[in-house]
Structure formats: structure tokens, C-alpha cells
Short mmCIF file of C-alpha atoms and ligand atoms in Angstrom, two decimals:
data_model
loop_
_atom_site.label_atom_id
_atom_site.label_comp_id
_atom_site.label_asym_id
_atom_site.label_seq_id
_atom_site.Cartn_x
_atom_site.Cartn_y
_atom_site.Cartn_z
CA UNK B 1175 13.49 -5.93 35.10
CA UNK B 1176 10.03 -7.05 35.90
CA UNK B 1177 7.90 -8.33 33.27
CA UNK B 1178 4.21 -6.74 32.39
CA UNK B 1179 3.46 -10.25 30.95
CA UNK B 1180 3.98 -13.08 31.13
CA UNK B 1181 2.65 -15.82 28.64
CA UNK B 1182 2.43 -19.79 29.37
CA UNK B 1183 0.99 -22.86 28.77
CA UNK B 1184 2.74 -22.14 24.91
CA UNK B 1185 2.52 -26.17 23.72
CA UNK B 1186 5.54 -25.11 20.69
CA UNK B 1187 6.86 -21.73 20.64
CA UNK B 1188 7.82 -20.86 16.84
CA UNK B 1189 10.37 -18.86 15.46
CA UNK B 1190 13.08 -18.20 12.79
CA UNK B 1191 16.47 -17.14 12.73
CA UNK B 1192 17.55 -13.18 12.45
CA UNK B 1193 18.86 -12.44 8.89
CA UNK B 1194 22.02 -13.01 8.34
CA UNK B 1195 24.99 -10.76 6.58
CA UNK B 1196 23.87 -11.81 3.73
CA UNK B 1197 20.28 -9.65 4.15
CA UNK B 1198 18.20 -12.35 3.67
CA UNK B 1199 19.75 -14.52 0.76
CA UNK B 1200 19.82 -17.60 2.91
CA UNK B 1201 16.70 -19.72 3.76
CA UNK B 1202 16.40 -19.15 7.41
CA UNK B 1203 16.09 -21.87 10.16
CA UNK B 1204 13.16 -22.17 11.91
CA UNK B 1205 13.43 -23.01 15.82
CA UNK B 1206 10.86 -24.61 17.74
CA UNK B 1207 10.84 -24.70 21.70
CA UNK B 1208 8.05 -27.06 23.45
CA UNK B 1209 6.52 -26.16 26.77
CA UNK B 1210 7.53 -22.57 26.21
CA UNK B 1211 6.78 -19.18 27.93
CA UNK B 1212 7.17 -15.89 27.01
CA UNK B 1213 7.60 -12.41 28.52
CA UNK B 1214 6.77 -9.26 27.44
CA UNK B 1215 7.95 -5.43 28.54
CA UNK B 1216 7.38 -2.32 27.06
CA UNK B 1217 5.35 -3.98 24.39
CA UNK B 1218 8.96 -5.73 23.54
CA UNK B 1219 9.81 -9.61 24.26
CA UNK B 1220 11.78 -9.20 27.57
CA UNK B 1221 12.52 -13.21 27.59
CA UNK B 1222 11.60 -16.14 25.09
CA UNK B 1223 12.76 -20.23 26.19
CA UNK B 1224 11.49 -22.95 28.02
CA UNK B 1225 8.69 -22.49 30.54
CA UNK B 1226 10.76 -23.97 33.34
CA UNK B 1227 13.32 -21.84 32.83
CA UNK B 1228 11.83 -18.35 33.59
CA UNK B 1229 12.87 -17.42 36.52
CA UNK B 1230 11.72 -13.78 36.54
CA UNK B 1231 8.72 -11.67 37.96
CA UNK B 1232 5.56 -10.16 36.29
CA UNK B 1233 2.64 -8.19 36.55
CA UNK B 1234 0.28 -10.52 35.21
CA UNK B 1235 0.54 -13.81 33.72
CA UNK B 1236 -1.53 -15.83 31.27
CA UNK B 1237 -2.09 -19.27 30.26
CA UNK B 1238 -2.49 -19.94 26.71
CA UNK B 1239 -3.85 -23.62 27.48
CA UNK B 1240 -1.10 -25.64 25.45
CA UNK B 1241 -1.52 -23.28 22.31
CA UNK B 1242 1.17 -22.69 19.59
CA UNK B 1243 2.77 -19.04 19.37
CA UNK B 1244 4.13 -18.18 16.54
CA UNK B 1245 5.50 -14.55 15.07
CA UNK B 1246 2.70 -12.06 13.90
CA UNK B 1247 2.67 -12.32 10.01
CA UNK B 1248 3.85 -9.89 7.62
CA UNK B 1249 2.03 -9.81 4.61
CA UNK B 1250 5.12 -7.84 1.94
CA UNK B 1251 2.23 -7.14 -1.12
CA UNK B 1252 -1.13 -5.45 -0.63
CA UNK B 1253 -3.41 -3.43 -2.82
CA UNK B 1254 -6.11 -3.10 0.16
CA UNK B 1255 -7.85 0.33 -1.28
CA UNK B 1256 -9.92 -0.23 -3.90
CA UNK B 1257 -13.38 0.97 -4.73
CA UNK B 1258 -15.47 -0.81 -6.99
CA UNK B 1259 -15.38 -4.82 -8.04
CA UNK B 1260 -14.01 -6.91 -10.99
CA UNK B 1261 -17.03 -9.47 -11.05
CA UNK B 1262 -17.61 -8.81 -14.55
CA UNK B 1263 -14.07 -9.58 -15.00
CA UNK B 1264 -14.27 -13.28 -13.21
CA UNK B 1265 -17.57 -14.11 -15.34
CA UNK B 1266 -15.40 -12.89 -18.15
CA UNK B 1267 -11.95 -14.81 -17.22
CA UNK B 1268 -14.52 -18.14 -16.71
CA UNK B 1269 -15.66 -17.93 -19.93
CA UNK B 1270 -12.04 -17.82 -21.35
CA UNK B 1271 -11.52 -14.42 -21.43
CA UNK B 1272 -7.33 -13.82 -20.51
CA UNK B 1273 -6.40 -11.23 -17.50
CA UNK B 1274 -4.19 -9.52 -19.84
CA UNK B 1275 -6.53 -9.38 -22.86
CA UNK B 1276 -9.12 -7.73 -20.28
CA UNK B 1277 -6.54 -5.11 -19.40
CA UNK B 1278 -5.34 -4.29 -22.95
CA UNK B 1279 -8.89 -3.68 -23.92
CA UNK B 1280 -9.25 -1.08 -20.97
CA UNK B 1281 -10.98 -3.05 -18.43
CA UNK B 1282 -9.41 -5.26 -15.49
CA UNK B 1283 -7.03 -2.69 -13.41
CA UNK B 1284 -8.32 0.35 -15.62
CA UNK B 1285 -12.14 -0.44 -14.69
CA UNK B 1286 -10.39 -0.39 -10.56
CA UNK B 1287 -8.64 2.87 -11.38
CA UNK B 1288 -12.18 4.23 -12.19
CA UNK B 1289 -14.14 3.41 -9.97
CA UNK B 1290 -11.13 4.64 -6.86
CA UNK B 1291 -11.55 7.56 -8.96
CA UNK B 1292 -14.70 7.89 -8.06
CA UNK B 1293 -14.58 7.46 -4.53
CA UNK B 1294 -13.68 10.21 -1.86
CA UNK B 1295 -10.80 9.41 0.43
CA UNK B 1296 -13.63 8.63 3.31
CA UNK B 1297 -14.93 6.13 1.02
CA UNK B 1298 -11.68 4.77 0.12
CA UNK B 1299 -10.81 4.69 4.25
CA UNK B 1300 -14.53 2.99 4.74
CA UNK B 1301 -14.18 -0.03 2.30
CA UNK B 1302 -10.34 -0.44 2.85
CA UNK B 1303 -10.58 -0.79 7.07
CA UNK B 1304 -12.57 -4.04 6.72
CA UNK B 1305 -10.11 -5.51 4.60
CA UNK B 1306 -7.15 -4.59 7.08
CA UNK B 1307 -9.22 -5.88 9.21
CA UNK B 1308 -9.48 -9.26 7.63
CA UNK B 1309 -5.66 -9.19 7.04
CA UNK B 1310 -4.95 -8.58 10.73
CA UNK B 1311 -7.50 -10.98 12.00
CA UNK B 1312 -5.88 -14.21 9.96
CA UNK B 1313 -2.57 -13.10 11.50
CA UNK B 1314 -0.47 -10.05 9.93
CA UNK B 1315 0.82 -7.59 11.95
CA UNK B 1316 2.48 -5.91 9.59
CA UNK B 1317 0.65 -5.27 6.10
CA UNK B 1318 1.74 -3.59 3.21
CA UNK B 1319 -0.19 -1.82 1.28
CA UNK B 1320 0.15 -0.12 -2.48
CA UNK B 1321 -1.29 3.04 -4.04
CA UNK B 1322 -1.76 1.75 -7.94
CA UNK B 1323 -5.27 2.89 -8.79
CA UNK B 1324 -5.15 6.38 -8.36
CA UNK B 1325 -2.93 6.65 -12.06
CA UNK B 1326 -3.30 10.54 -12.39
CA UNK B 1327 -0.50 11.98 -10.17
CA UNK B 1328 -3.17 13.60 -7.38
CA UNK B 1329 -5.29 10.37 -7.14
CA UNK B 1330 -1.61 8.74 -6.18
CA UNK B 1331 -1.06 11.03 -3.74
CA UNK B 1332 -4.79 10.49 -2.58
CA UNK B 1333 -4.43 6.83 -2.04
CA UNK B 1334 -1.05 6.95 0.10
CA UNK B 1335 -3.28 9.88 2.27
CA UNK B 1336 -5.69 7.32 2.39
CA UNK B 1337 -3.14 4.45 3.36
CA UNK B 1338 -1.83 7.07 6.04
CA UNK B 1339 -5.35 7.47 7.31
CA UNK B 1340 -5.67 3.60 7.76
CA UNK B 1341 -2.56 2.77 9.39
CA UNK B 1342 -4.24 5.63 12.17
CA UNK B 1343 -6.90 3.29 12.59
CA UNK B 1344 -5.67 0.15 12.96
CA UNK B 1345 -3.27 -1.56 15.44
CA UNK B 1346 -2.07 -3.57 12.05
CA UNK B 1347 1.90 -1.63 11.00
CA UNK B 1348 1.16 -0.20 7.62
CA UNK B 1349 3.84 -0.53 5.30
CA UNK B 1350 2.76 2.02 2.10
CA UNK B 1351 4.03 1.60 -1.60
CA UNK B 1352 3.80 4.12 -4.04
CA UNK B 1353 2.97 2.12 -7.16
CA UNK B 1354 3.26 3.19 -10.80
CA UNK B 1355 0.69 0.52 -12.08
CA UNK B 1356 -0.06 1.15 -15.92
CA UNK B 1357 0.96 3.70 -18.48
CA UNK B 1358 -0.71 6.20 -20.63
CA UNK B 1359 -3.26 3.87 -23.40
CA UNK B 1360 -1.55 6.42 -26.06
CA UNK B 1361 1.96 5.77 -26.48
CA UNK B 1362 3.38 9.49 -27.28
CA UNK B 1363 2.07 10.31 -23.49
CA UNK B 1364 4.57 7.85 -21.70
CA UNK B 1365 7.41 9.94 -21.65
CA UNK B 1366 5.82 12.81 -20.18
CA UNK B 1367 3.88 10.67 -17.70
CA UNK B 1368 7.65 9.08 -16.04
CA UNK B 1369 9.28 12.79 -16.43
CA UNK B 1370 5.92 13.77 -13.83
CA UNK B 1371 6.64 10.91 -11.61
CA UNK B 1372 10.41 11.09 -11.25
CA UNK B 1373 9.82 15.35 -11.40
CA UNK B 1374 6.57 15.66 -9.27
CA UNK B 1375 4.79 12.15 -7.40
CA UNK B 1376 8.58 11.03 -6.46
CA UNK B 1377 10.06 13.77 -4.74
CA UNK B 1378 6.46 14.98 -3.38
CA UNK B 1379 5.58 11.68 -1.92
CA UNK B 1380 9.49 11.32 -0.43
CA UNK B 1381 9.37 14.81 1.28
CA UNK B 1382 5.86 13.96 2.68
CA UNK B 1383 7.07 10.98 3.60
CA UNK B 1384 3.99 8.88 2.11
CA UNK B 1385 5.78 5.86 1.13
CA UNK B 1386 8.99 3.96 1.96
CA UNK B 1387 9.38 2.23 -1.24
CA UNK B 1388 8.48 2.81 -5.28
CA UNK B 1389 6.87 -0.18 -7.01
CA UNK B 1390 6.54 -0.90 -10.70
CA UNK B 1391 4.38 -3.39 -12.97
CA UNK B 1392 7.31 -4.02 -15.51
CA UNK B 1393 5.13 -6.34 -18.68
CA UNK B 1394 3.96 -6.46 -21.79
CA UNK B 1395 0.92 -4.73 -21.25
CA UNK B 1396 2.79 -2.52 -18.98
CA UNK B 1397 5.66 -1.07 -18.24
CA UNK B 1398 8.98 -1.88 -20.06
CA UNK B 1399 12.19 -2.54 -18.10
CA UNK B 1400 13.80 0.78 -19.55
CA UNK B 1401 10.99 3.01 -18.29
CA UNK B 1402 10.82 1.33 -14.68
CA UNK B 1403 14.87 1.92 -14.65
CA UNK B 1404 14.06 6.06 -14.80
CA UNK B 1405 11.40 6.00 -12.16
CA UNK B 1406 13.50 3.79 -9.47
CA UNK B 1407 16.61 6.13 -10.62
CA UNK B 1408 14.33 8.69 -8.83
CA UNK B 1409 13.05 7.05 -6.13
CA UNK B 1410 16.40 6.15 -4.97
CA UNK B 1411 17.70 9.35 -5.52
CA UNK B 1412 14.78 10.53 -2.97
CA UNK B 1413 15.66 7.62 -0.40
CA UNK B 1414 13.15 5.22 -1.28
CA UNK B 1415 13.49 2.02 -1.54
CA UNK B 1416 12.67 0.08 -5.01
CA UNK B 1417 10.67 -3.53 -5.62
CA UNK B 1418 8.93 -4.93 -8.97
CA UNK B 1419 5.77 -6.29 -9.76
CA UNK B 1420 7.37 -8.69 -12.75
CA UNK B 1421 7.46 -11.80 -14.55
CA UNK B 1422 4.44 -12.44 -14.45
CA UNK B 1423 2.84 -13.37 -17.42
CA UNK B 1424 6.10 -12.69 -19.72
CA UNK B 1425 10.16 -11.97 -19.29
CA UNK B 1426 10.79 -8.16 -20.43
CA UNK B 1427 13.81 -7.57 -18.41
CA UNK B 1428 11.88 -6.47 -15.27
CA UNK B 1429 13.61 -9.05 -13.23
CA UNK B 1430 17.55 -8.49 -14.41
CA UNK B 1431 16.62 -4.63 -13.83
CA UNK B 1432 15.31 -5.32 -10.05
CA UNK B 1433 18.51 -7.07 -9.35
CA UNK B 1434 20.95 -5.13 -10.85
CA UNK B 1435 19.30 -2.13 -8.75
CA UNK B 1436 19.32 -3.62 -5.40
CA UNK B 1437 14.88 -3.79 -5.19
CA UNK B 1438 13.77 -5.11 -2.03
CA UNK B 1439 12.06 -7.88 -3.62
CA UNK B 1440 10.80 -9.07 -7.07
CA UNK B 1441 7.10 -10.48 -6.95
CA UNK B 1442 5.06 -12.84 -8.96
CA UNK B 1443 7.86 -14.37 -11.32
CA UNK B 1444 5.57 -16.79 -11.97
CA UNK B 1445 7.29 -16.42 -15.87
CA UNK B 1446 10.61 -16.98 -14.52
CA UNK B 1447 13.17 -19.25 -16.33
CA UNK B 1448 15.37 -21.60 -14.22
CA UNK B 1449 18.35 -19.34 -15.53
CA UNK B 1450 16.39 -16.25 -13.67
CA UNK B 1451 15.94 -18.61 -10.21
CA UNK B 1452 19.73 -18.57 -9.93
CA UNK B 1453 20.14 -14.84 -10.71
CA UNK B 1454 17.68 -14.29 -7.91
CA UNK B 1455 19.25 -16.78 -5.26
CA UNK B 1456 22.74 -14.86 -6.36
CA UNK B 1457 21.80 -11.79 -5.28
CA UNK B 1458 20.10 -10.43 -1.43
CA UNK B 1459 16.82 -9.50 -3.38
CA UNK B 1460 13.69 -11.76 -1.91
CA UNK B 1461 11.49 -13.82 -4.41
CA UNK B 1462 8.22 -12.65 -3.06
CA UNK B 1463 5.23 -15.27 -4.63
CA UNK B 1464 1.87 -14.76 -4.60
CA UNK B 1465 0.12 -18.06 -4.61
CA UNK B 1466 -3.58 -16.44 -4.55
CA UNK B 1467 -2.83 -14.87 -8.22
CA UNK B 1468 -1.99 -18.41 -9.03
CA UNK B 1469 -5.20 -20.10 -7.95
CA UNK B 1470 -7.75 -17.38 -9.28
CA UNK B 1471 -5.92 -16.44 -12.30
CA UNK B 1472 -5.25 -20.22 -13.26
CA UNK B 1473 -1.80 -18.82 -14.05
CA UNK B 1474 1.18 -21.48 -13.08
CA UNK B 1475 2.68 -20.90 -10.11
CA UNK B 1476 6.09 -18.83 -9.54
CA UNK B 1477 8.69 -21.96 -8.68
CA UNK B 1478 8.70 -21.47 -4.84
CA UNK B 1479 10.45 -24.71 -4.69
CA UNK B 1480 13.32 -23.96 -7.66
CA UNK B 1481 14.04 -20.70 -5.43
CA UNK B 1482 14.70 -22.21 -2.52
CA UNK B 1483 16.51 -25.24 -3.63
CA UNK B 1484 18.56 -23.02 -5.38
CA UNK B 1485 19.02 -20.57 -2.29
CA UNK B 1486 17.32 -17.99 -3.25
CA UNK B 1487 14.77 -15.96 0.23
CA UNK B 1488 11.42 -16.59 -0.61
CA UNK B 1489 8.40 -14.58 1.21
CA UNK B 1490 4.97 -15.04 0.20
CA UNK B 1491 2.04 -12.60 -0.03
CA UNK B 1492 -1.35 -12.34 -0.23
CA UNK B 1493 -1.78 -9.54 -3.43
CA UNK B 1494 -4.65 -8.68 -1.77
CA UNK B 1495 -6.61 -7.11 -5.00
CA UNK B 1496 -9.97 -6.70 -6.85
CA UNK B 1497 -8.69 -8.38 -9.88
CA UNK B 1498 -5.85 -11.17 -9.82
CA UNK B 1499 -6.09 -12.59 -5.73
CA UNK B 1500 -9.33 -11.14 -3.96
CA UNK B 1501 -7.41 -13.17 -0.96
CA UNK B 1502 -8.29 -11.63 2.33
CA UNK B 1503 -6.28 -13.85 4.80
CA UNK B 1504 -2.37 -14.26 5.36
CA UNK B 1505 -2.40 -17.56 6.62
CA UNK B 1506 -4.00 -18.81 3.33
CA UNK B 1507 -1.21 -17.58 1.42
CA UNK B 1508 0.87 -19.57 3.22
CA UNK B 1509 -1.39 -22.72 3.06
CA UNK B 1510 -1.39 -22.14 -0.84
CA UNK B 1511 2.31 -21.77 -0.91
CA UNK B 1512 2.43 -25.30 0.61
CA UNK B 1513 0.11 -26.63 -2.12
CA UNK B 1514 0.55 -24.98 -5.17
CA UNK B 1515 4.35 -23.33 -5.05
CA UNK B 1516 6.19 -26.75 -3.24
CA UNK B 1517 7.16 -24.97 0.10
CA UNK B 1518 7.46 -27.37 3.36
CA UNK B 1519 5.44 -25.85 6.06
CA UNK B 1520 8.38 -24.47 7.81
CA UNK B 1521 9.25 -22.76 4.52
CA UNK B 1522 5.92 -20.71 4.51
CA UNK B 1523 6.02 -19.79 7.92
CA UNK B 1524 9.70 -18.15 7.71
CA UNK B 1525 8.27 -17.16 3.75
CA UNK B 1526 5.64 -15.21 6.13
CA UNK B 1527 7.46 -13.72 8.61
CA UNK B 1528 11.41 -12.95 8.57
CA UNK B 1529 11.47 -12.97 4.45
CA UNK B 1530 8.65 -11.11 4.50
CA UNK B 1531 9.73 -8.47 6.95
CA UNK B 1532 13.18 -8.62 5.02
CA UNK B 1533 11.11 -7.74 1.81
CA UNK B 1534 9.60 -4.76 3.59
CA UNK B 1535 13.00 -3.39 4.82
CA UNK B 1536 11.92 -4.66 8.38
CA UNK B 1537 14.76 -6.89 9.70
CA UNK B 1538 12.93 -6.75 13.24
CA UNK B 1539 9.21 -8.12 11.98
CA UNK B 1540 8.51 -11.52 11.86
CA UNK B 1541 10.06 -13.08 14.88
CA UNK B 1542 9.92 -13.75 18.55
CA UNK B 1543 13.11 -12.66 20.08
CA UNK B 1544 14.53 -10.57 22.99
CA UNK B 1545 14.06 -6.65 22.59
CA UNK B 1546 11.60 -7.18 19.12
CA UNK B 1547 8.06 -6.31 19.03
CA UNK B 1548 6.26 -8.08 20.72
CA UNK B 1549 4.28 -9.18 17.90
CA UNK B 1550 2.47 -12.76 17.77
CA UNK B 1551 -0.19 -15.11 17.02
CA UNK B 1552 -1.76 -17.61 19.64
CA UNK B 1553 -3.27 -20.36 17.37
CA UNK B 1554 -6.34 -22.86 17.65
CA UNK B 1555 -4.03 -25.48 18.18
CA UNK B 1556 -1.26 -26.92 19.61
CA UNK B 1557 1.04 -27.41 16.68
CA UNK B 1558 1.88 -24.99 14.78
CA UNK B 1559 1.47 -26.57 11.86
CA UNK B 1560 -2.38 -26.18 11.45
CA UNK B 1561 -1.44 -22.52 11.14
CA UNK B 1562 -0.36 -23.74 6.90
CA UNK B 1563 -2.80 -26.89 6.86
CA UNK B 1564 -6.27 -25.32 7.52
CA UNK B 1565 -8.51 -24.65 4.76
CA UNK B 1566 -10.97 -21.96 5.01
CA UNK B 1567 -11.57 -21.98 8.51
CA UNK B 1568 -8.92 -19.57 10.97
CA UNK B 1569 -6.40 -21.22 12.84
CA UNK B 1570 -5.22 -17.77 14.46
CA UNK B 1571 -7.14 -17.93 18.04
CA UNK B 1572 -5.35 -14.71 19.26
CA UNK B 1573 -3.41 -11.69 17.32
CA UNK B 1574 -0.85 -9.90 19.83
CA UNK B 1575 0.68 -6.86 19.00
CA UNK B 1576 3.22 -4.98 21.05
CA UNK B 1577 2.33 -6.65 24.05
CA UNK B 1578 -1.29 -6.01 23.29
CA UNK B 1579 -4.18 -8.51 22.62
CA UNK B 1580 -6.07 -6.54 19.55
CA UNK B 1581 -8.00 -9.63 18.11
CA UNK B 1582 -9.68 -12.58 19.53
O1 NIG V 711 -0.37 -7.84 -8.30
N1 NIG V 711 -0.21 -7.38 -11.88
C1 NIG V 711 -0.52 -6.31 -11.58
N2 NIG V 711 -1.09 -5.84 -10.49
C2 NIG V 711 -1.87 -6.55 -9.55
C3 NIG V 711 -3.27 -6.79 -10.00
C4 NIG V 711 -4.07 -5.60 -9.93
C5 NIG V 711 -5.46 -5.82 -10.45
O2 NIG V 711 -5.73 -6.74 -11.24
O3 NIG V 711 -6.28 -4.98 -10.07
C6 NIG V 711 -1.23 -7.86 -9.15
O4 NIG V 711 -1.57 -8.93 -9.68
FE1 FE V 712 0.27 -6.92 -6.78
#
């Protein structure tokens, strides 16, 4: 079959392995192929290998000028619709003030779930775009992206609408997460609140198909592990899929829960114990990390390293979000995974792209091979390495997605 595309002049072309039967518990390979090429069809790879081995025809062909390609990121964690800010909360955290005493007091995520309140859904769609935007421009293609600050059961349903909406305006794929953030402030109301979300949000947001997967914030100041364990018992029983926001600050059984329910992924875990790292690297559940909470909370950072020394699949995120990681750019998660959580660079990359997609449910994201998306980044540079080294600058030159050139 002839090619519409052709793509040359690739100085290292950069993938990783498929996952294997394990789904994902294995740290993946990645392979590099110098003086590559690359063809595209259908908005699929057709053909992927050494430039002097394509042999084929195509429509058009370009010349990326001894450029790395690698895969188009994935960024697994999201909360890109927001209205408001939290600067009064960073004066406040400067000055000493903990994340989780801001929260408790009815600030932090409350003041968020406010001010989205507040906003119409045209709003919400208006200040969320830019922030895709950013995402997609620093190199995902595929972005998830949370509901969480809507907390009365409508205002959920609101912000998946308004997650629908996005992913119609944007060549980004939009991954939404229905997200049961924080309970009731008065305790006697919790009950009642999870009996509406496992009666009502679940099987409403399941049937209209507004999420793919049911997130919870298992902590202190929270929820606990035995009220998360009702509301995935629902989702699952609607066909969603489950993942955790947990360990992050303390160890309340979030993480042995996620496991011994099959979640997607557990994320943050910067709490975790060394005993935990092993349960996680036992099991085909991906350690997502999310070095930008690290560096603006001041928190320490989840043990990327311990994870995969032990074997666990770790992906890493931005948590795009108002409050804990106002981090707009993919790639410099993966740069601070490199610094702050011990990952190689090859570790990020496949932490941003196959684990990732794997923590999304997406086996196909995140790499360059025959019949996938065609889905990819042309860089600054020509190794692909700069893509984890730069610092506050954008090594992504080009962001390709089926086939398409939709940033440059
Ligand atoms: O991933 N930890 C809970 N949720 C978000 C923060 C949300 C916020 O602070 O607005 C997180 O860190
Ligand atoms: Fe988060």
C-alpha cells in the first residue's frame, strides 16, 4: 500500500516495547533506531526502521532535518478545568501554612470547588482550552482529564460535559475521570453522599458514557479506604474502570484497596513504605508519580526509583491543578521525574508514554509501531534526550497526531 507520508531525515527514532502479558508490570525496553524514517497511512504508522530500508512509495515526503521522533506523550492525571486560583494558598503554604491544614480549614480544593461553581460550562470550556493547549503543545497527545470540583452531583456531571466539550475542540485524545474528590465537612452526611454516587453520578455518568474510569482521593482529610471500596464496587459494576489518588501525605489503606481491586493505577504514593513498593511491583497496577506535586508542595517525592528497582510500571504525570502542581507541560514532568524521583531518562520517556497509556487503559498510546496512531513528537534536537534534560524552554519542535501536524 502506498504511503500518504513519509517522514525522514529522523537523526534517532524512539520507542518502547508493547506491554507485555503481564499488562504493564514489567519496565519496558526502550528501542532506539538512528537514521530512521517513518511512514504514515490512514493517520496509522504504515512502516517504522531504518531510512535505507524503506523501500515503499508515498504521496509526499518530509525531511525532519536530523530531528529526534519520539511517541506523542500521554499525560495519565489531569485536573485541567478549574475556575478560579489558589494564590492565596501559595502565599499561605510560603509562609508555613501545610496543604492539608489549608484544606481541613475549608480552603485549598474547597476554595477551587467554589469558584467552578461559579462558572458556566462556557467559562469552564474558555479557561480549560488554553491549558489543553499547553499540554498538547509540550507533547501529549493523549491527556486525561478529571471532574473533582464540581462536588454536588450536577456540578460533576457539569464538568465531564465540559471535558466532553473540550475533547471536541482539540486534536489532543481526552481521556475523562469522574472524580469523587472530598466528602461532606459534616460527618453524618457521608453516607448519604456515596449511596448518591454509587445510586445516581455512577450509573448516570456510565450510561452517558462521560467517563471511562472512577477516581478517588483516599486520606486523612479525605476519603477513607472503606468508603472508596463502595464507590469503585459501583463503578465496576457499571463498566468503569477504577484508579486512586493515595498515599499521599499518609497510609489509610487506599493503596492495599487499589490493588486488591484491580485500579488502573495508584498515584502520588509519595507516603509509600518500601513494604507498599513491592505490593505494587506484585501486582499489574501502574505507580503513576507526580513529580510537580513534589516540587511545589515541598512534599518528598513518591520513590520512582524503589518502584522500578523493585519491578513495579511506573508512569508519570503532570497533576495539572490550581493547588498542588500548577504544571502546564508534559515534558517537564518527565524532566522532574529524572531529578527529583531517580528515573534514568529512558525511564521517563517509557514512564510517559507506554505506562502512561497502560494507566489510561490505552495499550495502543505511547508508541511508534506498525498499525498504531500515528501519534508523535519531532523535537528541537537530535537526541532525544533533550526531550527530559531541558529546563523551561520546549524541546518539542513538532506535535503529530494521526498523521496530522497540529502544533509547530
Ligand atoms: O492530585 N490530592 C488531591 N487532589 C489534587 C489536588 C487538587 C487541588 O489541590 O486542587 C492532587 O494533588
Ligand atoms: Fe490529582
Amino acid at each position: 500500500m502506498k504511503a500518504d507520508l513519509v517522514v525522514r531525515g529522523i537523526s534517532q527514532l524512539v520507542t518502547a516495547e508493547g506491554p507485555g502479558p503481564k499488562h504493564g508490570a514489567a519496565m519496558r525496553q526502550l528501542k532506539v533506531v538512528e537514521q530512521a524514517a517513518l511512514a504514515v497511512a490512514d493517520g496509522r504508522i504504515q512502516w517504522a526502521g531504518a531510512e535505507g530500508e524503506w523501500g515503499g512509495e508515498a504521496a509526499a515526503t518530509i525531511d525532519v532535518e536530523q530531528r529526534a521522533i519520539v511517541p506523542g506523550l500521554v499525560d495519565p492525571h489531569t485536573h485541567a478545568v478549574w475556575a478560579g486560583d489558589r494564590l492565596e494558598d501559595f502565599d499561605a503554604r510560603i509562609s508555613g501554612v501545610p496543604y492539608e491544614r489549608i484544606l481541613a480549614s475549608g480552603g485549598g480544593i474547597w476554595s477551587t470547588i467554589r469558584a467552578t461553581a461559579a462558572a458556566t460550562q462556557d467559562e469552564l470550556v474558555a479557561l480549560a482550552k488554553p491549558r489543553i493547549d499547553a499540554l498538547l503543545r509540550s507533547g501529549a497527545t493523549t491527556i486525561e482529564v478529571k471532574s473533582g470540583y464540581g462536588f454536588a452531583l450536577e456540578a460533576e456531571i457539569g464538568m465531564l460535559q465540559t471535558i466532553r466539550a473540550l475533547a471536541g475542540l482539540t486534536r489532543a485524545r481526552v481521556v475523562p475521570t469522574l472524580l469523587i474528590h472530598v466528602p461532606p465537612k459534616e460527618a453524618a452526611e457521608r453516607a448519604a453522599y456515596v449511596s448518591d454516587v454509587c445510586q445516581t453520578l455512577i450509573p448516570e455518568v456510565a450510561g452517558q458514557k462521560l467517563a471511562v474510569a472512577v477516581d478517588v482521593f483516599v486520606e486523612k482529610e479525605a476519603w477513607s479506604a472503606a468508603e472508596a471500596e463502595r464507590i469503585f464496587a459501583s463503578a465496576q459494576q457499571h463498566g468503569l474502570a477504577i484508579k486512586l489518588h493515595t498515599e499521599q501525605f499518609h497510609r489509610v489503606g487506599g493503596l492495599e484497596l487499589g490493588l486488591r481491586m484491580g485500579a488502573l493505577s495508584v498515584d502520588h504514593l509519595e507516603a509509600c513504605s518500601p513494604e507498599q513498593v513491592a505490593a505494587i511491583a506484585g501486582s499489574s497496577t501502574i505507580a503513576t508519580i507526580l513529580p510537580g506535586v513534589s516540587l511545589h508542595l515541598g512534599l518528598p517525592p513518591a520513590p520512582g526509583r524503589g518502584l522500578i528497582d523493585a519491578g513495579a510500571a511506573v508512569a508519570v504525570g503532570t497533576d495539572l491543578n490550581p493547588g498542588s502542581s500548577p504544571l502546564f507541560s508534559p515534558a517537564m514532568a518527565l524532566a522532574l521525574a529524572v531529578r527529583l524521583n531517580g528515573l534514568t531518562a529512558q525511564e521517563a520517556l517509557v514512564g510517559g508514554t507506554t505506562n502512561a497509556a497502560c494507566a489510561l487503559g490505552l495499550p495502543e498510546a505511547g508508541r511508534i509501531e506498525p498499525g498504531l496512531p500515528a501519534d508523535f513528537l519531532v523535537l528541537q534536537g537530535s537526541d532525544w534526550r533533550e526531550l527530559v534534560y531541558t529546563l523551561g524552554s520546549n524541546p518539542v519542535r513538532e506535535v503529530w497526531i494521526r498523521g496530522e501536524k497540529v502544533a509547530a
